[in-house]
PDB file of C-alpha atoms in Angstrom:
ATOM      1  CA  MET A   1     196.490  76.135 193.700  1.00 97.00           C
ATOM      2  CA  GLN A   2     195.283  72.901 195.287  1.00 98.00           C
ATOM      3  CA  ILE A   3     192.036  71.341 194.082  1.00 98.00           C
ATOM      4  CA  GLY A   4     190.196  68.053 194.405  1.00 98.00           C
ATOM      5  CA  LEU A   5     188.749  66.562 191.240  1.00 98.00           C
ATOM      6  CA  ILE A   6     186.088  63.846 191.298  1.00 98.00           C
ATOM      7  CA  GLY A   7     185.544  61.821 188.119  1.00 97.00           C
ATOM      8  CA  LEU A   8     188.624  61.047 186.007  1.00 97.00           C
ATOM      9  CA  GLY A   9     187.024  59.875 182.769  1.00 93.00           C
ATOM     10  CA  LYS A  10     187.578  61.358 179.296  1.00 90.00           C
ATOM     11  CA  MET A  11     186.946  64.928 180.398  1.00 93.00           C
ATOM     12  CA  GLY A  12     187.912  64.839 184.060  1.00 96.00           C
ATOM     13  CA  GLY A  13     191.131  62.927 183.512  1.00 96.00           C
ATOM     14  CA  ASN A  14     192.312  65.337 180.824  1.00 97.00           C
ATOM     15  CA  MET A  15     191.348  68.343 182.928  1.00 97.00           C
ATOM     16  CA  ALA A  16     193.361  66.986 185.859  1.00 98.00           C
ATOM     17  CA  GLU A  17     196.361  66.528 183.573  1.00 97.00           C
ATOM     18  CA  ARG A  18     196.077  70.056 182.149  1.00 98.00           C
ATOM     19  CA  LEU A  19     195.904  71.480 185.662  1.00 98.00           C
ATOM     20  CA  ARG A  20     198.955  69.510 186.755  1.00 98.00           C
ATOM     21  CA  ARG A  21     200.869  70.709 183.715  1.00 97.00           C
ATOM     22  CA  GLY A  22     199.921  74.220 184.805  1.00 97.00           C
ATOM     23  CA  GLY A  23     201.534  73.725 188.198  1.00 98.00           C
ATOM     24  CA  HIS A  24     198.444  73.018 190.304  1.00 98.00           C
ATOM     25  CA  ASP A  25     198.220  70.359 193.012  1.00 98.00           C
ATOM     26  CA  VAL A  26     195.381  68.042 191.937  1.00 98.00           C
ATOM     27  CA  VAL A  27     194.035  65.309 194.196  1.00 98.00           C
ATOM     28  CA  GLY A  28     191.860  63.069 192.043  1.00 98.00           C
ATOM     29  CA  TYR A  29     189.192  60.569 193.026  1.00 98.00           C
ATOM     30  CA  ASP A  30     187.527  58.033 190.752  1.00 96.00           C
ATOM     31  CA  ARG A  31     185.693  54.768 191.300  1.00 93.00           C
ATOM     32  CA  ASP A  32     188.480  53.129 189.316  1.00 95.00           C
ATOM     33  CA  PRO A  33     191.338  52.700 191.817  1.00 94.00           C
ATOM     34  CA  LYS A  34     193.852  52.492 188.958  1.00 95.00           C
ATOM     35  CA  VAL A  35     193.465  56.213 188.222  1.00 95.00           C
ATOM     36  CA  SER A  36     192.441  57.474 191.665  1.00 97.00           C
ATOM     37  CA  ASP A  37     194.828  59.224 194.066  1.00 97.00           C
ATOM     38  CA  VAL A  38     192.691  58.396 197.116  1.00 97.00           C
ATOM     39  CA  GLY A  39     190.362  55.612 198.142  1.00 95.00           C
ATOM     40  CA  SER A  40     187.242  57.593 199.028  1.00 97.00           C
ATOM     41  CA  LEU A  41     185.661  61.035 199.092  1.00 97.00           C
ATOM     42  CA  LYS A  42     186.536  61.224 202.782  1.00 97.00           C
ATOM     43  CA  ASP A  43     190.184  60.569 201.944  1.00 98.00           C
ATOM     44  CA  LEU A  44     190.066  63.264 199.263  1.00 98.00           C
ATOM     45  CA  VAL A  45     188.683  65.875 201.655  1.00 98.00           C
ATOM     46  CA  GLU A  46     191.274  64.968 204.282  1.00 97.00           C
ATOM     47  CA  ARG A  47     194.094  65.393 201.718  1.00 97.00           C
ATOM     48  CA  LEU A  48     193.015  68.948 200.882  1.00 98.00           C
ATOM     49  CA  GLU A  49     194.046  71.987 202.883  1.00 97.00           C
ATOM     50  CA  ALA A  50     191.282  74.307 204.109  1.00 96.00           C
ATOM     51  CA  PRO A  51     189.650  76.250 202.611  1.00 97.00           C
ATOM     52  CA  ARG A  52     189.057  73.472 200.095  1.00 98.00           C
ATOM     53  CA  ALA A  53     187.887  73.522 196.484  1.00 98.00           C
ATOM     54  CA  VAL A  54     186.424  70.329 195.004  1.00 98.00           C
ATOM     55  CA  TRP A  55     185.508  70.042 191.300  1.00 98.00           C
ATOM     56  CA  ILE A  56     182.956  67.380 190.307  1.00 98.00           C
ATOM     57  CA  MET A  57     183.041  65.814 186.806  1.00 97.00           C
ATOM     58  CA  VAL A  58     180.502  62.984 187.010  1.00 95.00           C
ATOM     59  CA  PRO A  59     177.280  62.308 185.075  1.00 92.00           C
ATOM     60  CA  ALA A  60     174.497  64.826 185.562  1.00 92.00           C
ATOM     61  CA  GLY A  61     171.435  63.940 187.595  1.00 92.00           C
ATOM     62  CA  ASP A  62     171.485  61.409 190.407  1.00 95.00           C
ATOM     63  CA  PRO A  63     175.286  60.777 190.357  1.00 96.00           C
ATOM     64  CA  THR A  64     176.004  64.506 190.706  1.00 96.00           C
ATOM     65  CA  ARG A  65     173.314  65.015 193.337  1.00 96.00           C
ATOM     66  CA  ALA A  66     174.596  62.067 195.390  1.00 97.00           C
ATOM     67  CA  THR A  67     178.186  63.319 195.168  1.00 97.00           C
ATOM     68  CA  ILE A  68     177.237  66.851 196.251  1.00 98.00           C
ATOM     69  CA  ASN A  69     175.145  65.523 199.140  1.00 97.00           C
ATOM     70  CA  HIS A  70     178.024  63.322 200.318  1.00 97.00           C
ATOM     71  CA  LEU A  71     180.557  66.138 200.025  1.00 97.00           C
ATOM     72  CA  SER A  72     178.306  68.529 201.919  1.00 96.00           C
ATOM     73  CA  GLU A  73     178.619  66.261 204.950  1.00 96.00           C
ATOM     74  CA  LEU A  74     182.415  66.206 204.699  1.00 97.00           C
ATOM     75  CA  LEU A  75     183.274  69.803 203.865  1.00 98.00           C
ATOM     76  CA  ALA A  76     183.437  72.779 206.227  1.00 97.00           C
ATOM     77  CA  ALA A  77     182.448  76.425 206.132  1.00 98.00           C
ATOM     78  CA  GLY A  78     184.515  78.328 203.568  1.00 97.00           C
ATOM     79  CA  ASP A  79     184.952  75.362 201.206  1.00 98.00           C
ATOM     80  CA  ILE A  80     183.649  75.433 197.604  1.00 98.00           C
ATOM     81  CA  ILE A  81     182.058  72.775 195.411  1.00 98.00           C
ATOM     82  CA  ILE A  82     182.327  73.222 191.632  1.00 98.00           C
ATOM     83  CA  ASP A  83     179.953  71.256 189.399  1.00 98.00           C
ATOM     84  CA  GLY A  84     181.626  70.989 185.994  1.00 97.00           C
ATOM     85  CA  GLY A  85     179.267  68.388 184.537  1.00 94.00           C
ATOM     86  CA  ASN A  86     176.185  69.058 182.451  1.00 92.00           C
ATOM     87  CA  SER A  87     173.676  69.605 185.227  1.00 95.00           C
ATOM     88  CA  HIS A  88     170.343  71.343 184.803  1.00 95.00           C
ATOM     89  CA  TYR A  89     170.539  74.944 185.959  1.00 96.00           C
ATOM     90  CA  VAL A  90     167.496  74.390 188.177  1.00 95.00           C
ATOM     91  CA  ASP A  91     169.477  71.751 190.094  1.00 96.00           C
ATOM     92  CA  ASP A  92     172.335  74.243 190.481  1.00 97.00           C
ATOM     93  CA  GLN A  93     170.071  76.763 192.162  1.00 97.00           C
ATOM     94  CA  LYS A  94     168.819  74.118 194.576  1.00 97.00           C
ATOM     95  CA  HIS A  95     172.344  72.935 195.381  1.00 97.00           C
ATOM     96  CA  GLY A  96     173.545  76.489 195.871  1.00 98.00           C
ATOM     97  CA  ALA A  97     170.814  77.245 198.400  1.00 97.00           C
ATOM     98  CA  GLU A  98     171.368  73.995 200.313  1.00 97.00           C
ATOM     99  CA  LEU A  99     175.130  74.491 200.518  1.00 98.00           C
ATOM    100  CA  ALA A 100     174.796  78.155 201.483  1.00 97.00           C
ATOM    101  CA  ALA A 101     172.970  77.007 204.598  1.00 96.00           C
ATOM    102  CA  ARG A 102     176.215  75.209 205.549  1.00 96.00           C
ATOM    103  CA  ASN A 103     178.357  78.217 204.515  1.00 97.00           C
ATOM    104  CA  VAL A 104     179.813  76.119 201.669  1.00 98.00           C
ATOM    105  CA  GLY A 105     180.164  77.879 198.338  1.00 98.00           C
ATOM    106  CA  PHE A 106     178.861  76.528 195.037  1.00 98.00           C
ATOM    107  CA  VAL A 107     179.932  77.327 191.478  1.00 98.00           C
ATOM    108  CA  ASP A 108     178.480  75.761 188.327  1.00 98.00           C
ATOM    109  CA  VAL A 109     180.732  75.602 185.272  1.00 98.00           C
ATOM    110  CA  GLY A 110     179.674  74.618 181.780  1.00 97.00           C
ATOM    111  CA  VAL A 111     182.707  73.017 180.141  1.00 97.00           C
ATOM    112  CA  SER A 112     183.203  72.609 176.394  1.00 94.00           C
ATOM    113  CA  GLY A 113     186.223  71.157 174.651  1.00 91.00           C
ATOM    114  CA  GLY A 114     185.681  67.414 174.539  1.00 85.00           C
ATOM    115  CA  VAL A 115     188.634  65.095 174.180  1.00 85.00           C
ATOM    116  CA  TRP A 116     190.662  67.901 172.572  1.00 90.00           C
ATOM    117  CA  GLY A 117     190.614  70.143 175.640  1.00 94.00           C
ATOM    118  CA  LEU A 118     193.824  68.792 177.142  1.00 95.00           C
ATOM    119  CA  GLU A 119     195.898  70.403 174.406  1.00 94.00           C
ATOM    120  CA  ASN A 120     193.566  73.165 173.190  1.00 94.00           C
ATOM    121  CA  GLY A 121     191.976  74.272 176.460  1.00 97.00           C
ATOM    122  CA  TYR A 122     188.357  74.292 177.569  1.00 97.00           C
ATOM    123  CA  ALA A 123     185.713  76.954 177.068  1.00 97.00           C
ATOM    124  CA  LEU A 124     184.344  77.680 180.537  1.00 98.00           C
ATOM    125  CA  MET A 125     181.033  79.315 181.452  1.00 98.00           C
ATOM    126  CA  ALA A 126     180.791  79.899 185.221  1.00 98.00           C
ATOM    127  CA  GLY A 127     177.936  80.783 187.534  1.00 98.00           C
ATOM    128  CA  GLY A 128     178.401  81.890 191.129  1.00 98.00           C
ATOM    129  CA  THR A 129     179.313  84.794 193.379  1.00 98.00           C
ATOM    130  CA  ALA A 130     182.070  87.190 192.367  1.00 98.00           C
ATOM    131  CA  GLU A 131     184.059  86.181 195.450  1.00 98.00           C
ATOM    132  CA  ASP A 132     183.963  82.458 194.674  1.00 98.00           C
ATOM    133  CA  ILE A 133     184.779  83.019 191.000  1.00 98.00           C
ATOM    134  CA  GLN A 134     187.771  85.212 191.885  1.00 98.00           C
ATOM    135  CA  ARG A 135     189.106  82.622 194.305  1.00 98.00           C
ATOM    136  CA  LEU A 136     188.991  79.962 191.588  1.00 98.00           C
ATOM    137  CA  ARG A 137     190.433  82.234 188.903  1.00 98.00           C
ATOM    138  CA  PRO A 138     193.857  80.472 188.788  1.00 98.00           C
ATOM    139  CA  ILE A 139     192.119  77.186 187.949  1.00 98.00           C
ATOM    140  CA  PHE A 140     190.000  78.786 185.246  1.00 98.00           C
ATOM    141  CA  GLU A 141     193.010  80.538 183.711  1.00 98.00           C
ATOM    142  CA  THR A 142     194.853  77.229 183.387  1.00 98.00           C
ATOM    143  CA  LEU A 143     191.929  75.272 181.958  1.00 98.00           C
ATOM    144  CA  LYS A 144     190.821  77.869 179.393  1.00 98.00           C
ATOM    145  CA  PRO A 145     192.503  78.292 175.980  1.00 96.00           C
ATOM    146  CA  VAL A 146     195.422  80.690 175.726  1.00 94.00           C
ATOM    147  CA  GLY A 147     194.258  84.228 174.960  1.00 94.00           C
ATOM    148  CA  ALA A 148     191.618  86.682 176.055  1.00 93.00           C
ATOM    149  CA  ASP A 149     188.585  84.514 175.317  1.00 94.00           C
ATOM    150  CA  GLY A 150     187.419  81.139 176.575  1.00 96.00           C
ATOM    151  CA  PHE A 151     186.085  82.055 180.037  1.00 98.00           C
ATOM    152  CA  VAL A 152     183.047  83.995 181.181  1.00 98.00           C
ATOM    153  CA  HIS A 153     181.547  84.654 184.580  1.00 98.00           C
ATOM    154  CA  ALA A 154     178.068  84.344 183.130  1.00 98.00           C
ATOM    155  CA  GLY A 155     176.126  85.387 186.229  1.00 98.00           C
ATOM    156  CA  GLY A 156     174.834  83.959 189.473  1.00 98.00           C
ATOM    157  CA  ILE A 157     174.437  80.306 190.375  1.00 98.00           C
ATOM    158  CA  GLY A 158     172.911  78.416 187.438  1.00 98.00           C
ATOM    159  CA  ALA A 159     174.110  80.880 184.788  1.00 98.00           C
ATOM    160  CA  GLY A 160     177.106  78.767 183.785  1.00 98.00           C
ATOM    161  CA  HIS A 161     175.079  75.683 182.994  1.00 97.00           C
ATOM    162  CA  PHE A 162     172.320  77.746 181.384  1.00 97.00           C
ATOM    163  CA  ALA A 163     174.886  79.270 179.002  1.00 97.00           C
ATOM    164  CA  LYS A 164     176.336  75.810 178.264  1.00 96.00           C
ATOM    165  CA  MET A 165     172.820  74.474 177.664  1.00 96.00           C
ATOM    166  CA  VAL A 166     172.206  77.122 175.017  1.00 96.00           C
ATOM    167  CA  HIS A 167     175.666  76.467 173.544  1.00 95.00           C
ATOM    168  CA  ASN A 168     174.748  72.823 173.085  1.00 93.00           C
ATOM    169  CA  GLY A 169     171.423  73.742 171.534  1.00 94.00           C
ATOM    170  CA  ILE A 170     173.243  75.870 168.949  1.00 95.00           C
ATOM    171  CA  GLU A 171     175.625  72.980 168.378  1.00 94.00           C
ATOM    172  CA  TYR A 172     172.641  70.748 167.586  1.00 93.00           C
ATOM    173  CA  GLY A 173     171.491  73.153 164.882  1.00 95.00           C
ATOM    174  CA  MET A 174     174.947  73.538 163.330  1.00 96.00           C
ATOM    175  CA  MET A 175     175.554  69.794 163.176  1.00 95.00           C
ATOM    176  CA  GLN A 176     172.122  69.211 161.672  1.00 95.00           C
ATOM    177  CA  ALA A 177     172.766  71.778 158.928  1.00 96.00           C
ATOM    178  CA  PHE A 178     176.100  70.181 158.009  1.00 97.00           C
ATOM    179  CA  ALA A 179     174.535  66.732 158.057  1.00 95.00           C
ATOM    180  CA  GLU A 180     171.629  67.708 155.815  1.00 96.00           C
ATOM    181  CA  GLY A 181     173.994  69.394 153.391  1.00 97.00           C
ATOM    182  CA  TRP A 182     176.103  66.235 153.245  1.00 96.00           C
ATOM    183  CA  GLU A 183     173.036  64.085 152.581  1.00 95.00           C
ATOM    184  CA  LEU A 184     171.913  66.372 149.747  1.00 96.00           C
ATOM    185  CA  LEU A 185     175.349  66.336 148.111  1.00 96.00           C
ATOM    186  CA  GLU A 186     175.455  62.543 148.380  1.00 95.00           C
ATOM    187  CA  ALA A 187     171.992  62.225 146.833  1.00 95.00           C
ATOM    188  CA  THR A 188     173.001  63.760 143.495  1.00 93.00           C
ATOM    189  CA  ASP A 189     175.461  62.830 140.753  1.00 94.00           C
ATOM    190  CA  ILE A 190     176.254  66.478 140.089  1.00 97.00           C
ATOM    191  CA  VAL A 191     178.968  66.695 142.750  1.00 97.00           C
ATOM    192  CA  THR A 192     181.374  63.788 142.367  1.00 96.00           C
ATOM    193  CA  ASP A 193     183.781  64.699 145.181  1.00 96.00           C
ATOM    194  CA  VAL A 194     181.653  65.330 148.247  1.00 96.00           C
ATOM    195  CA  PRO A 195     184.517  65.146 150.794  1.00 96.00           C
ATOM    196  CA  GLY A 196     186.498  67.550 148.609  1.00 97.00           C
ATOM    197  CA  ALA A 197     183.593  69.994 148.540  1.00 97.00           C
ATOM    198  CA  PHE A 198     183.468  70.115 152.311  1.00 97.00           C
ATOM    199  CA  ALA A 199     187.246  70.431 152.527  1.00 97.00           C
ATOM    200  CA  SER A 200     187.125  73.398 150.133  1.00 98.00           C
ATOM    201  CA  TRP A 201     184.891  75.254 152.615  1.00 98.00           C
ATOM    202  CA  ARG A 202     187.422  75.085 155.458  1.00 97.00           C
ATOM    203  CA  HIS A 203     189.186  78.320 154.487  1.00 96.00           C
ATOM    204  CA  GLY A 204     187.820  81.622 153.281  1.00 96.00           C
ATOM    205  CA  THR A 205     184.128  80.821 153.735  1.00 97.00           C
ATOM    206  CA  VAL A 206     181.597  82.045 156.285  1.00 97.00           C
ATOM    207  CA  ILE A 207     180.820  78.511 157.460  1.00 97.00           C
ATOM    208  CA  ARG A 208     184.403  77.553 158.303  1.00 96.00           C
ATOM    209  CA  SER A 209     184.512  76.164 161.825  1.00 95.00           C
ATOM    210  CA  TRP A 210     185.926  73.462 164.062  1.00 94.00           C
ATOM    211  CA  LEU A 211     182.837  71.366 163.370  1.00 95.00           C
ATOM    212  CA  LEU A 212     183.563  71.613 159.640  1.00 97.00           C
ATOM    213  CA  ASP A 213     187.158  70.533 160.289  1.00 96.00           C
ATOM    214  CA  LEU A 214     185.894  67.509 162.221  1.00 95.00           C
ATOM    215  CA  LEU A 215     183.405  66.689 159.469  1.00 96.00           C
ATOM    216  CA  VAL A 216     186.225  66.643 156.908  1.00 97.00           C
ATOM    217  CA  ARG A 217     188.246  64.433 159.261  1.00 96.00           C
ATOM    218  CA  ALA A 218     185.350  62.002 159.622  1.00 95.00           C
ATOM    219  CA  LEU A 219     184.902  61.769 155.836  1.00 96.00           C
ATOM    220  CA  LYS A 220     188.627  61.186 155.363  1.00 95.00           C
ATOM    221  CA  GLU A 221     188.394  58.202 157.711  1.00 94.00           C
ATOM    222  CA  ASP A 222     185.185  56.828 156.156  1.00 93.00           C
ATOM    223  CA  PRO A 223     184.138  58.707 152.955  1.00 91.00           C
ATOM    224  CA  GLU A 224     180.703  57.063 152.764  1.00 89.00           C
ATOM    225  CA  LEU A 225     180.241  56.701 156.533  1.00 91.00           C
ATOM    226  CA  ALA A 226     179.605  53.080 155.695  1.00 89.00           C
ATOM    227  CA  GLU A 227     180.770  51.872 159.098  1.00 89.00           C
ATOM    228  CA  LEU A 228     178.151  53.866 161.028  1.00 87.00           C
ATOM    229  CA  LYS A 229     174.459  53.561 161.636  1.00 86.00           C
ATOM    230  CA  GLY A 230     172.344  56.692 161.284  1.00 84.00           C
ATOM    231  CA  TYR A 231     171.536  56.778 164.999  1.00 83.00           C
ATOM    232  CA  ALA A 232     172.349  59.707 167.277  1.00 84.00           C
ATOM    233  CA  GLN A 233     171.548  60.159 170.944  1.00 84.00           C
ATOM    234  CA  ASP A 234     170.412  63.479 172.366  1.00 81.00           C
ATOM    235  CA  SER A 235     171.688  64.985 175.578  1.00 73.00           C
ATOM    236  CA  GLY A 236     169.500  66.289 178.342  1.00 82.00           C
ATOM    237  CA  GLU A 237     170.710  69.753 177.458  1.00 87.00           C
ATOM    238  CA  GLY A 238     169.035  69.687 174.052  1.00 90.00           C
ATOM    239  CA  ARG A 239     165.703  68.965 175.669  1.00 92.00           C
ATOM    240  CA  TRP A 240     166.297  71.525 178.433  1.00 94.00           C
ATOM    241  CA  THR A 241     167.077  74.188 175.813  1.00 95.00           C
ATOM    242  CA  VAL A 242     163.794  73.571 174.017  1.00 94.00           C
ATOM    243  CA  GLN A 243     161.903  73.510 177.322  1.00 94.00           C
ATOM    244  CA  ALA A 244     163.493  76.811 178.367  1.00 95.00           C
ATOM    245  CA  ALA A 245     162.419  78.284 175.031  1.00 95.00           C
ATOM    246  CA  VAL A 246     158.849  77.208 175.757  1.00 95.00           C
ATOM    247  CA  ASP A 247     159.040  78.620 179.291  1.00 96.00           C
ATOM    248  CA  HIS A 248     160.252  82.001 178.007  1.00 95.00           C
ATOM    249  CA  ALA A 249     158.183  82.050 174.791  1.00 96.00           C
ATOM    250  CA  VAL A 250     161.321  82.276 172.637  1.00 96.00           C
ATOM    251  CA  PRO A 251     161.038  80.667 169.175  1.00 95.00           C
ATOM    252  CA  LEU A 252     163.802  78.118 168.502  1.00 96.00           C
ATOM    253  CA  PRO A 253     162.714  76.418 165.267  1.00 95.00           C
ATOM    254  CA  VAL A 254     166.196  75.306 164.154  1.00 95.00           C
ATOM    255  CA  ILE A 255     167.317  73.900 167.501  1.00 94.00           C
ATOM    256  CA  THR A 256     163.943  72.232 168.090  1.00 94.00           C
ATOM    257  CA  ALA A 257     163.979  70.640 164.630  1.00 93.00           C
ATOM    258  CA  ALA A 258     167.530  69.377 165.221  1.00 93.00           C
ATOM    259  CA  LEU A 259     166.436  67.748 168.480  1.00 93.00           C
ATOM    260  CA  PHE A 260     163.444  66.113 166.798  1.00 91.00           C
ATOM    261  CA  ALA A 261     165.686  64.890 163.981  1.00 89.00           C
ATOM    262  CA  ARG A 262     167.675  62.927 166.546  1.00 90.00           C
ATOM    263  CA  PHE A 263     164.459  61.346 167.752  1.00 87.00           C
ATOM    264  CA  ALA A 264     163.774  60.355 164.147  1.00 83.00           C
ATOM    265  CA  SER A 265     167.220  58.770 163.856  1.00 83.00           C
ATOM    266  CA  ARG A 266     166.166  56.033 166.251  1.00 81.00           C
ATOM    267  CA  GLN A 267     163.352  54.916 163.992  1.00 72.00           C
ATOM    268  CA  ASP A 268     165.285  54.311 160.760  1.00 62.00           C
ATOM    269  CA  ASP A 269     168.884  54.350 159.558  1.00 70.00           C
ATOM    270  CA  SER A 270     169.002  58.041 158.599  1.00 74.00           C
ATOM    271  CA  PRO A 271     171.889  59.103 156.308  1.00 78.00           C
ATOM    272  CA  ALA A 272     172.092  62.548 157.947  1.00 81.00           C
ATOM    273  CA  MET A 273     172.304  60.937 161.375  1.00 79.00           C
ATOM    274  CA  LYS A 274     175.385  59.007 160.290  1.00 85.00           C
ATOM    275  CA  MET A 275     177.137  62.371 160.065  1.00 88.00           C
ATOM    276  CA  ILE A 276     175.791  63.477 163.453  1.00 87.00           C
ATOM    277  CA  ALA A 277     177.111  60.234 164.978  1.00 86.00           C
ATOM    278  CA  ALA A 278     180.480  60.733 163.254  1.00 89.00           C
ATOM    279  CA  LEU A 279     180.816  64.313 164.494  1.00 91.00           C
ATOM    280  CA  ARG A 280     179.916  63.371 168.074  1.00 87.00           C
ATOM    281  CA  ASN A 281     182.603  60.676 167.968  1.00 86.00           C
ATOM    282  CA  GLN A 282     185.145  63.098 166.499  1.00 87.00           C
ATOM    283  CA  PHE A 283     184.836  65.900 169.035  1.00 86.00           C
ATOM    284  CA  GLY A 284     183.801  64.053 172.152  1.00 80.00           C
ATOM    285  CA  GLY A 285     184.829  60.444 171.748  1.00 78.00           C
ATOM    286  CA  HIS A 286     181.163  59.464 172.094  1.00 78.00           C
ATOM    287  CA  ALA A 287     180.309  55.843 171.360  1.00 75.00           C
ATOM    288  CA  VAL A 288     179.006  55.004 167.880  1.00 74.00           C
ATOM    289  CA  ASN A 289     176.864  52.137 166.662  1.00 78.00           C
ATOM    290  CA  ALA A 290     178.510  50.280 163.775  1.00 75.00           C
ATOM    291  CA  VAL A 291     176.623  48.558 160.987  1.00 69.00           C
ATOM    292  CA  ASP A 292     177.670  45.194 162.379  1.00 69.00           C
ATOM    293  CA  GLY A 293     175.795  45.952 165.592  1.00 66.00           C
ATOM    294  CA  GLN A 294     178.919  46.632 167.636  1.00 67.00           C
ATOM    295  CA  THR A 295     179.325  49.745 169.768  1.00 62.00           C
ATOM    296  CA  GLY A 296     182.696  51.436 169.901  1.00 61.00           C
ATOM    297  CA  LEU A 297     184.530  54.674 170.532  1.00 52.00           C
ATOM    298  CA  GLY A 298     186.498  55.029 167.305  1.00 49.00           C
ATOM    299  CA  ALA A 299     190.151  54.446 166.524  1.00 42.00           C
ATOM    300  CA  ASP A 300     191.347  57.794 167.836  1.00 46.00           C
ATOM    301  CA  SER A 301     189.247  57.898 170.967  1.00 42.00           C
ATOM    302  CA  PRO A 302     191.133  57.964 174.275  1.00 42.00           C
ATOM    303  CA  GLY A 303     188.901  55.214 175.628  1.00 40.00           C
ATOM    304  CA  ALA A 304     185.806  54.793 177.722  1.00 38.00           C
ATOM    305  CA  ASP A 305     185.091  56.775 180.853  1.00 40.00           C
ATOM    306  CA  THR A 306     186.085  55.324 184.162  1.00 38.00           C
ATOM    307  CA  VAL A 307     182.691  56.507 185.340  1.00 37.00           C
ATOM    308  CA  PRO A 308     179.450  56.266 183.310  1.00 39.00           C
ATOM    309  CA  PRO A 309     179.771  58.885 180.550  1.00 39.00           C
ATOM    310  CA  VAL A 310     178.060  62.229 180.747  1.00 38.00           C
ATOM    311  CA  GLU A 311     175.735  61.967 177.761  1.00 41.00           C
ATOM    312  CA  ALA A 312     176.264  65.370 176.272  1.00 45.00           C
ATOM    313  CA  GLU A 313     178.219  67.214 173.636  1.00 48.00           C
ATOM    314  CA  ASN A 314     181.349  68.860 174.916  1.00 55.00           C
TER     315      ASN A 314
END
């Protein structure tokens, strides 16, 4: 299948490569001409055969809105725009209605997998009509992990990003629990091998997970996390999850506390937040603040985005 892909940073670039490996014809556009296949959005649209499908992987908010608005003027009836960033589901519903007036389809896709998705596949949560989802099925099948799971048509427009928003809220709570457990183990002399304790939980326990694997990896690289400051950013999705809970009167004490803990990390050098920062760097290549005041991406990171990074967990 042929598809246009806009935004070839950490996520978008790896997704384009996975699609090409799967036999798809990908025409990529990025502001960095070194990685771009075309010189402009107009060039990209002209390279694609109708009916076109264009996947956007740029930062949520104004960059995504501007890209969709520009594309809407270039595309024709029967084309589809896919927003694979971390947009607010309310924005999706607005975009869907505006594009429908031009007979252009719209699908929102929450994407999880971070810098590891190229090899492992991406978990995909899609929102849109059944017809649009079915048309894009070959793309989804290539991007998702091998096996029965990893993709869901979550519902109508907005459902994909709503599901991803909740996913990220859960992620906040899980990371916070691991981080607090690490801080407690470090605070006592009873356990003398803290990294070993975490490593022992990786098999045969109910808390084994990919996050636990990444935690063990982070401690192997820096057992005391001495090279990190206890400062962790929050994504818009964490805030949106808590706001949605308020809107629907659903109690989310763990996720809300995890969000507030990140706010607290910006006030002092929190030990628990060192682990949050380490985990974000491990799974997403997110920048970390070192104790020497420098900001970096970590030794194993694939490098900075060629567009401003989407500030969210993936």
